[in-house]
Amino acid sequence: MFEVVNREKLENFVAIGGLVVLQFIYAGNSVFLGYLLSLGFNSFSLAILNSIATFIVLSPAAFYFERTKWPKKFSLKLLILLFVISLSGTTIFQTCMMKGIALTSPAIATAMPNLAPGVIFIIAWIVRLEKIDFSCTYSRIKILGTLFCVVGALAMSLLQNTSPKQVPETEATSSAPVSQFNQQRILGCAYLMAAVLGLSINVVMQAAALVELPAPISLCAVTSLIGASLTAMLQLLRYHTIDFGLQILGVRGLIGLSVLGGTVAGVCFSFGGWALARKGPVTVSMFSPIGTVLSVILSLITLGDMISLGR
């Protein structure tokens, strides 16, 4: 009995500690993506490279550790879940998130996903992955935490100063303060909202898929490959070409970037899948505010962004 209790405590500690570490990684990744996009990288190309590298990095580990957990026959339900996870996680979430980062800032890009716990909570409740019991303290805390995440995300997005760092005095006096929201920021927030919706669907569908395929590394690998294929088809339809940015970094730089991105994404997604199977989608998503704070600090240090309230 004591062994079971100790194992459960250790599992809780690893899950919570790992989810906090993930937020550090997500914050650094958001700032780094902002830098790459400023160099001229295409969001579709980055998503494709990242997904292909994730598949290559994770496939050996999935085969070695989880091949005994693979189902002998894939049901129609599992195939649909794999397609939805791939579409929402790579094609929608990653590409829209990168577009949003390019049009807004890394800080806002990590703030908007704080809306995800609310959306995830609703979706998980609809598909009966989460149960609501208002007489239970744990359920009330979950709902309260979700509301804090949503309010925090909205506050950060609305109160961020949209004006440039240095505005000429004549321009400042002549322009009428009708609205601080410019077209670029509105479009960027729209992309981020689409990314939040994709992330929410992805998290809930992962939790459902892990019931039939209890192999998080394998799930991440196969959905990365499918997602890369879907994103490549979308890029071909829109731009009639696939540009990986060879002229920006060169072959060696591109390979290094892909391996780094694939390794980081693979480890994060695999651990996230493991935590999803044990703690549920809502608990996992409630750690995202940590990433927001870290992203603001990193943006201040590395990119020189200003931290100020909008006026």
mmCIF file of N, CA and C in Angstrom, residues 145-221:
data_model
loop_
_atom_site.group_PDB
_atom_site.id
_atom_site.type_symbol
_atom_site.label_atom_id
_atom_site.label_comp_id
_atom_site.label_asym_id
_atom_site.label_seq_id
_atom_site.Cartn_x
_atom_site.Cartn_y
_atom_site.Cartn_z
ATOM 1 N N GLY A 145 -9.686 28.297 -11.626
ATOM 2 C CA GLY A 145 -8.400 28.407 -12.311
ATOM 3 C C GLY A 145 -8.566 28.671 -13.794
ATOM 4 N N THR A 146 -9.550 28.045 -14.391
ATOM 5 C CA THR A 146 -9.832 28.261 -15.810
ATOM 6 C C THR A 146 -10.247 29.702 -16.070
ATOM 7 N N LEU A 147 -11.096 30.251 -15.199
ATOM 8 C CA LEU A 147 -11.528 31.642 -15.348
ATOM 9 C C LEU A 147 -10.360 32.606 -15.219
ATOM 10 N N PHE A 148 -9.445 32.342 -14.283
ATOM 11 C CA PHE A 148 -8.259 33.182 -14.126
ATOM 12 C C PHE A 148 -7.418 33.167 -15.401
ATOM 13 N N CYS A 149 -7.261 31.982 -16.010
ATOM 14 C CA CYS A 149 -6.490 31.865 -17.249
ATOM 15 C C CYS A 149 -7.109 32.706 -18.361
ATOM 16 N N VAL A 150 -8.417 32.616 -18.502
ATOM 17 C CA VAL A 150 -9.112 33.344 -19.560
ATOM 18 C C VAL A 150 -9.017 34.847 -19.340
ATOM 19 N N VAL A 151 -9.275 35.302 -18.115
ATOM 20 C CA VAL A 151 -9.206 36.733 -17.801
ATOM 21 C C VAL A 151 -7.788 37.252 -17.996
ATOM 22 N N GLY A 152 -6.795 36.480 -17.571
ATOM 23 C CA GLY A 152 -5.402 36.892 -17.732
ATOM 24 C C GLY A 152 -5.007 37.028 -19.187
ATOM 25 N N ALA A 153 -5.439 36.087 -20.021
ATOM 26 C CA ALA A 153 -5.111 36.147 -21.449
ATOM 27 C C ALA A 153 -5.738 37.369 -22.109
ATOM 28 N N LEU A 154 -7.013 37.631 -21.792
ATOM 29 C CA LEU A 154 -7.689 38.790 -22.366
ATOM 30 C C LEU A 154 -7.053 40.088 -21.895
ATOM 31 N N ALA A 155 -6.706 40.153 -20.609
ATOM 32 C CA ALA A 155 -6.097 41.365 -20.069
ATOM 33 C C ALA A 155 -4.755 41.643 -20.723
ATOM 34 N N MET A 156 -3.941 40.601 -20.894
ATOM 35 C CA MET A 156 -2.620 40.800 -21.485
ATOM 36 C C MET A 156 -2.729 41.240 -22.937
ATOM 37 N N SER A 157 -3.674 40.676 -23.666
ATOM 38 C CA SER A 157 -3.842 41.027 -25.074
ATOM 39 C C SER A 157 -4.368 42.448 -25.242
ATOM 40 N N LEU A 158 -5.289 42.854 -24.358
ATOM 41 C CA LEU A 158 -5.914 44.166 -24.494
ATOM 42 C C LEU A 158 -5.063 45.293 -23.929
ATOM 43 N N LEU A 159 -4.268 45.006 -22.890
ATOM 44 C CA LEU A 159 -3.516 46.056 -22.224
ATOM 45 C C LEU A 159 -2.113 46.235 -22.770
ATOM 46 N N GLN A 160 -1.662 45.351 -23.667
ATOM 47 C CA GLN A 160 -0.326 45.505 -24.236
ATOM 48 C C GLN A 160 -0.296 46.753 -25.089
ATOM 49 N N ASN A 161 0.749 47.565 -24.905
ATOM 50 C CA ASN A 161 0.890 48.793 -25.668
ATOM 51 C C ASN A 161 1.213 48.472 -27.118
ATOM 52 N N THR A 162 0.447 48.994 -28.047
ATOM 53 C CA THR A 162 0.659 48.702 -29.462
ATOM 54 C C THR A 162 1.448 49.783 -30.173
ATOM 55 N N SER A 163 1.764 50.860 -29.512
ATOM 56 C CA SER A 163 2.490 51.931 -30.160
ATOM 57 C C SER A 163 3.957 51.598 -30.256
ATOM 58 N N PRO A 164 4.699 52.120 -31.227
ATOM 59 C CA PRO A 164 6.104 51.830 -31.344
ATOM 60 C C PRO A 164 6.880 52.441 -30.215
ATOM 61 N N LYS A 165 8.165 52.021 -30.095
ATOM 62 C CA LYS A 165 8.975 52.476 -28.973
ATOM 63 C C LYS A 165 9.232 53.971 -29.038
ATOM 64 N N GLN A 166 9.482 54.493 -30.238
ATOM 65 C CA GLN A 166 9.759 55.905 -30.381
ATOM 66 C C GLN A 166 8.834 56.477 -31.449
ATOM 67 N N VAL A 167 7.990 57.409 -31.068
ATOM 68 C CA VAL A 167 7.057 58.031 -31.999
ATOM 69 C C VAL A 167 7.416 59.495 -32.118
ATOM 70 N N PRO A 168 7.598 60.017 -33.339
ATOM 71 C CA PRO A 168 7.894 61.435 -33.498
ATOM 72 C C PRO A 168 6.819 62.296 -32.860
ATOM 73 N N GLU A 169 7.264 63.434 -32.298
ATOM 74 C CA GLU A 169 6.342 64.276 -31.530
ATOM 75 C C GLU A 169 5.243 64.837 -32.411
ATOM 76 N N THR A 170 5.589 65.228 -33.661
ATOM 77 C CA THR A 170 4.577 65.793 -34.553
ATOM 78 C C THR A 170 3.536 64.757 -34.930
ATOM 79 N N GLU A 171 4.007 63.523 -35.127
ATOM 80 C CA GLU A 171 3.076 62.450 -35.496
ATOM 81 C C GLU A 171 2.168 62.099 -34.342
ATOM 82 N N ALA A 172 2.721 62.144 -33.115
ATOM 83 C CA ALA A 172 1.933 61.792 -31.940
ATOM 84 C C ALA A 172 0.840 62.808 -31.690
ATOM 85 N N THR A 173 1.132 64.101 -31.953
ATOM 86 C CA THR A 173 0.139 65.133 -31.684
ATOM 87 C C THR A 173 -0.919 65.193 -32.776
ATOM 88 N N SER A 174 -0.523 64.830 -34.011
ATOM 89 C CA SER A 174 -1.479 64.958 -35.107
ATOM 90 C C SER A 174 -2.440 63.781 -35.206
ATOM 91 N N SER A 175 -1.992 62.595 -34.768
ATOM 92 C CA SER A 175 -2.844 61.410 -34.907
ATOM 93 C C SER A 175 -3.891 61.388 -33.816
ATOM 94 N N ALA A 176 -5.114 61.138 -34.191
ATOM 95 C CA ALA A 176 -6.211 61.099 -33.225
ATOM 96 C C ALA A 176 -6.232 59.753 -32.532
ATOM 97 N N PRO A 177 -6.362 59.768 -31.198
ATOM 98 C CA PRO A 177 -6.357 58.502 -30.451
ATOM 99 C C PRO A 177 -7.699 57.790 -30.542
ATOM 100 N N VAL A 178 -8.079 57.406 -31.763
ATOM 101 C CA VAL A 178 -9.364 56.742 -31.937
ATOM 102 C C VAL A 178 -9.309 55.328 -31.401
ATOM 103 N N SER A 179 -8.275 54.578 -31.777
ATOM 104 C CA SER A 179 -8.151 53.194 -31.328
ATOM 105 C C SER A 179 -6.707 52.784 -31.392
ATOM 106 N N GLN A 180 -6.261 52.030 -30.360
ATOM 107 C CA GLN A 180 -4.891 51.555 -30.313
ATOM 108 C C GLN A 180 -4.713 50.271 -31.122
ATOM 109 N N PHE A 181 -5.804 49.686 -31.563
ATOM 110 C CA PHE A 181 -5.704 48.427 -32.296
ATOM 111 C C PHE A 181 -5.539 48.712 -33.783
ATOM 112 N N ASN A 182 -4.398 48.334 -34.338
ATOM 113 C CA ASN A 182 -4.218 48.480 -35.771
ATOM 114 C C ASN A 182 -4.617 47.196 -36.475
ATOM 115 N N GLN A 183 -4.631 47.275 -37.788
ATOM 116 C CA GLN A 183 -5.096 46.140 -38.587
ATOM 117 C C GLN A 183 -4.206 44.919 -38.394
ATOM 118 N N GLN A 184 -2.909 45.158 -38.317
ATOM 119 C CA GLN A 184 -1.965 44.052 -38.185
ATOM 120 C C GLN A 184 -2.183 43.288 -36.888
ATOM 121 N N ARG A 185 -2.403 44.016 -35.798
ATOM 122 C CA ARG A 185 -2.591 43.356 -34.508
ATOM 123 C C ARG A 185 -3.914 42.590 -34.457
ATOM 124 N N ILE A 186 -4.944 43.150 -35.045
ATOM 125 C CA ILE A 186 -6.235 42.450 -35.074
ATOM 126 C C ILE A 186 -6.114 41.149 -35.857
ATOM 127 N N LEU A 187 -5.431 41.210 -37.011
ATOM 128 C CA LEU A 187 -5.232 40.005 -37.811
ATOM 129 C C LEU A 187 -4.386 38.987 -37.056
ATOM 130 N N GLY A 188 -3.341 39.483 -36.364
ATOM 131 C CA GLY A 188 -2.494 38.587 -35.579
ATOM 132 C C GLY A 188 -3.262 37.901 -34.464
ATOM 133 N N CYS A 189 -4.114 38.645 -33.775
ATOM 134 C CA CYS A 189 -4.924 38.050 -32.707
ATOM 135 C C CYS A 189 -5.932 37.051 -33.268
ATOM 136 N N ALA A 190 -6.416 37.305 -34.490
ATOM 137 C CA ALA A 190 -7.332 36.349 -35.125
ATOM 138 C C ALA A 190 -6.611 35.031 -35.411
ATOM 139 N N TYR A 191 -5.370 35.135 -35.892
ATOM 140 C CA TYR A 191 -4.571 33.924 -36.109
ATOM 141 C C TYR A 191 -4.340 33.191 -34.793
ATOM 142 N N LEU A 192 -4.052 33.944 -33.738
ATOM 143 C CA LEU A 192 -3.800 33.326 -32.435
ATOM 144 C C LEU A 192 -5.056 32.664 -31.878
ATOM 145 N N MET A 193 -6.213 33.275 -32.111
ATOM 146 C CA MET A 193 -7.462 32.651 -31.667
ATOM 147 C C MET A 193 -7.705 31.335 -32.408
ATOM 148 N N ALA A 194 -7.387 31.326 -33.715
ATOM 149 C CA ALA A 194 -7.500 30.074 -34.476
ATOM 150 C C ALA A 194 -6.530 29.031 -33.938
ATOM 151 N N ALA A 195 -5.328 29.489 -33.550
ATOM 152 C CA ALA A 195 -4.346 28.569 -32.968
ATOM 153 C C ALA A 195 -4.839 28.006 -31.641
ATOM 154 N N VAL A 196 -5.482 28.843 -30.831
ATOM 155 C CA VAL A 196 -6.030 28.390 -29.548
ATOM 156 C C VAL A 196 -7.104 27.329 -29.770
ATOM 157 N N LEU A 197 -7.955 27.557 -30.753
ATOM 158 C CA LEU A 197 -8.995 26.568 -31.060
ATOM 159 C C LEU A 197 -8.373 25.250 -31.517
ATOM 160 N N GLY A 198 -7.340 25.353 -32.375
ATOM 161 C CA GLY A 198 -6.649 24.151 -32.821
ATOM 162 C C GLY A 198 -5.975 23.423 -31.680
ATOM 163 N N LEU A 199 -5.331 24.180 -30.783
ATOM 164 C CA LEU A 199 -4.670 23.578 -29.623
ATOM 165 C C LEU A 199 -5.675 22.881 -28.717
ATOM 166 N N SER A 200 -6.807 23.518 -28.495
ATOM 167 C CA SER A 200 -7.825 22.943 -27.613
ATOM 168 C C SER A 200 -8.360 21.626 -28.169
ATOM 169 N N ILE A 201 -8.669 21.630 -29.463
ATOM 170 C CA ILE A 201 -9.147 20.394 -30.095
ATOM 171 C C ILE A 201 -8.070 19.322 -30.035
ATOM 172 N N ASN A 202 -6.818 19.731 -30.279
ATOM 173 C CA ASN A 202 -5.706 18.783 -30.284
ATOM 174 C C ASN A 202 -5.525 18.106 -28.934
ATOM 175 N N VAL A 203 -5.568 18.893 -27.861
ATOM 176 C CA VAL A 203 -5.352 18.345 -26.519
ATOM 177 C C VAL A 203 -6.451 17.349 -26.153
ATOM 178 N N VAL A 204 -7.695 17.716 -26.415
ATOM 179 C CA VAL A 204 -8.814 16.833 -26.066
ATOM 180 C C VAL A 204 -8.791 15.559 -26.913
ATOM 181 N N MET A 205 -8.504 15.699 -28.210
ATOM 182 C CA MET A 205 -8.466 14.524 -29.084
ATOM 183 C C MET A 205 -7.289 13.606 -28.740
ATOM 184 N N GLN A 206 -6.172 14.191 -28.285
ATOM 185 C CA GLN A 206 -5.050 13.363 -27.833
ATOM 186 C C GLN A 206 -5.456 12.503 -26.648
ATOM 187 N N ALA A 207 -6.155 13.127 -25.695
ATOM 188 C CA ALA A 207 -6.605 12.372 -24.522
ATOM 189 C C ALA A 207 -7.523 11.224 -24.934
ATOM 190 N N ALA A 208 -8.367 11.451 -25.931
ATOM 191 C CA ALA A 208 -9.259 10.393 -26.411
ATOM 192 C C ALA A 208 -8.486 9.317 -27.169
ATOM 193 N N ALA A 209 -7.490 9.727 -27.967
ATOM 194 C CA ALA A 209 -6.719 8.767 -28.759
ATOM 195 C C ALA A 209 -5.835 7.887 -27.888
ATOM 196 N N LEU A 210 -5.345 8.428 -26.774
ATOM 197 C CA LEU A 210 -4.469 7.653 -25.895
ATOM 198 C C LEU A 210 -5.195 6.489 -25.227
ATOM 199 N N VAL A 211 -6.514 6.520 -25.238
ATOM 200 C CA VAL A 211 -7.278 5.388 -24.701
ATOM 201 C C VAL A 211 -7.124 4.177 -25.615
ATOM 202 N N GLU A 212 -7.174 4.411 -26.933
ATOM 203 C CA GLU A 212 -7.043 3.317 -27.893
ATOM 204 C C GLU A 212 -5.589 3.061 -28.287
ATOM 205 N N LEU A 213 -4.755 4.086 -28.185
ATOM 206 C CA LEU A 213 -3.337 3.946 -28.520
ATOM 207 C C LEU A 213 -2.520 4.478 -27.347
ATOM 208 N N PRO A 214 -2.313 3.667 -26.302
ATOM 209 C CA PRO A 214 -1.620 4.133 -25.088
ATOM 210 C C PRO A 214 -0.107 4.224 -25.275
ATOM 211 N N ALA A 215 0.299 4.967 -26.296
ATOM 212 C CA ALA A 215 1.719 5.114 -26.628
ATOM 213 C C ALA A 215 1.958 6.557 -27.056
ATOM 214 N N PRO A 216 2.257 7.461 -26.112
ATOM 215 C CA PRO A 216 2.364 8.890 -26.432
ATOM 216 C C PRO A 216 3.461 9.228 -27.434
ATOM 217 N N ILE A 217 4.594 8.518 -27.382
ATOM 218 C CA ILE A 217 5.678 8.798 -28.332
ATOM 219 C C ILE A 217 5.245 8.423 -29.747
ATOM 220 N N SER A 218 4.629 7.259 -29.878
ATOM 221 C CA SER A 218 4.147 6.812 -31.189
ATOM 222 C C SER A 218 3.067 7.743 -31.721
ATOM 223 N N LEU A 219 2.175 8.174 -30.841
ATOM 224 C CA LEU A 219 1.105 9.092 -31.242
ATOM 225 C C LEU A 219 1.685 10.393 -31.772
ATOM 226 N N CYS A 220 2.688 10.914 -31.072
ATOM 227 C CA CYS A 220 3.316 12.162 -31.500
ATOM 228 C C CYS A 220 4.029 11.988 -32.836
ATOM 229 N N ALA A 221 4.720 10.854 -33.009
ATOM 230 C CA ALA A 221 5.474 10.614 -34.242
ATOM 231 C C ALA A 221 4.558 10.517 -35.455
#
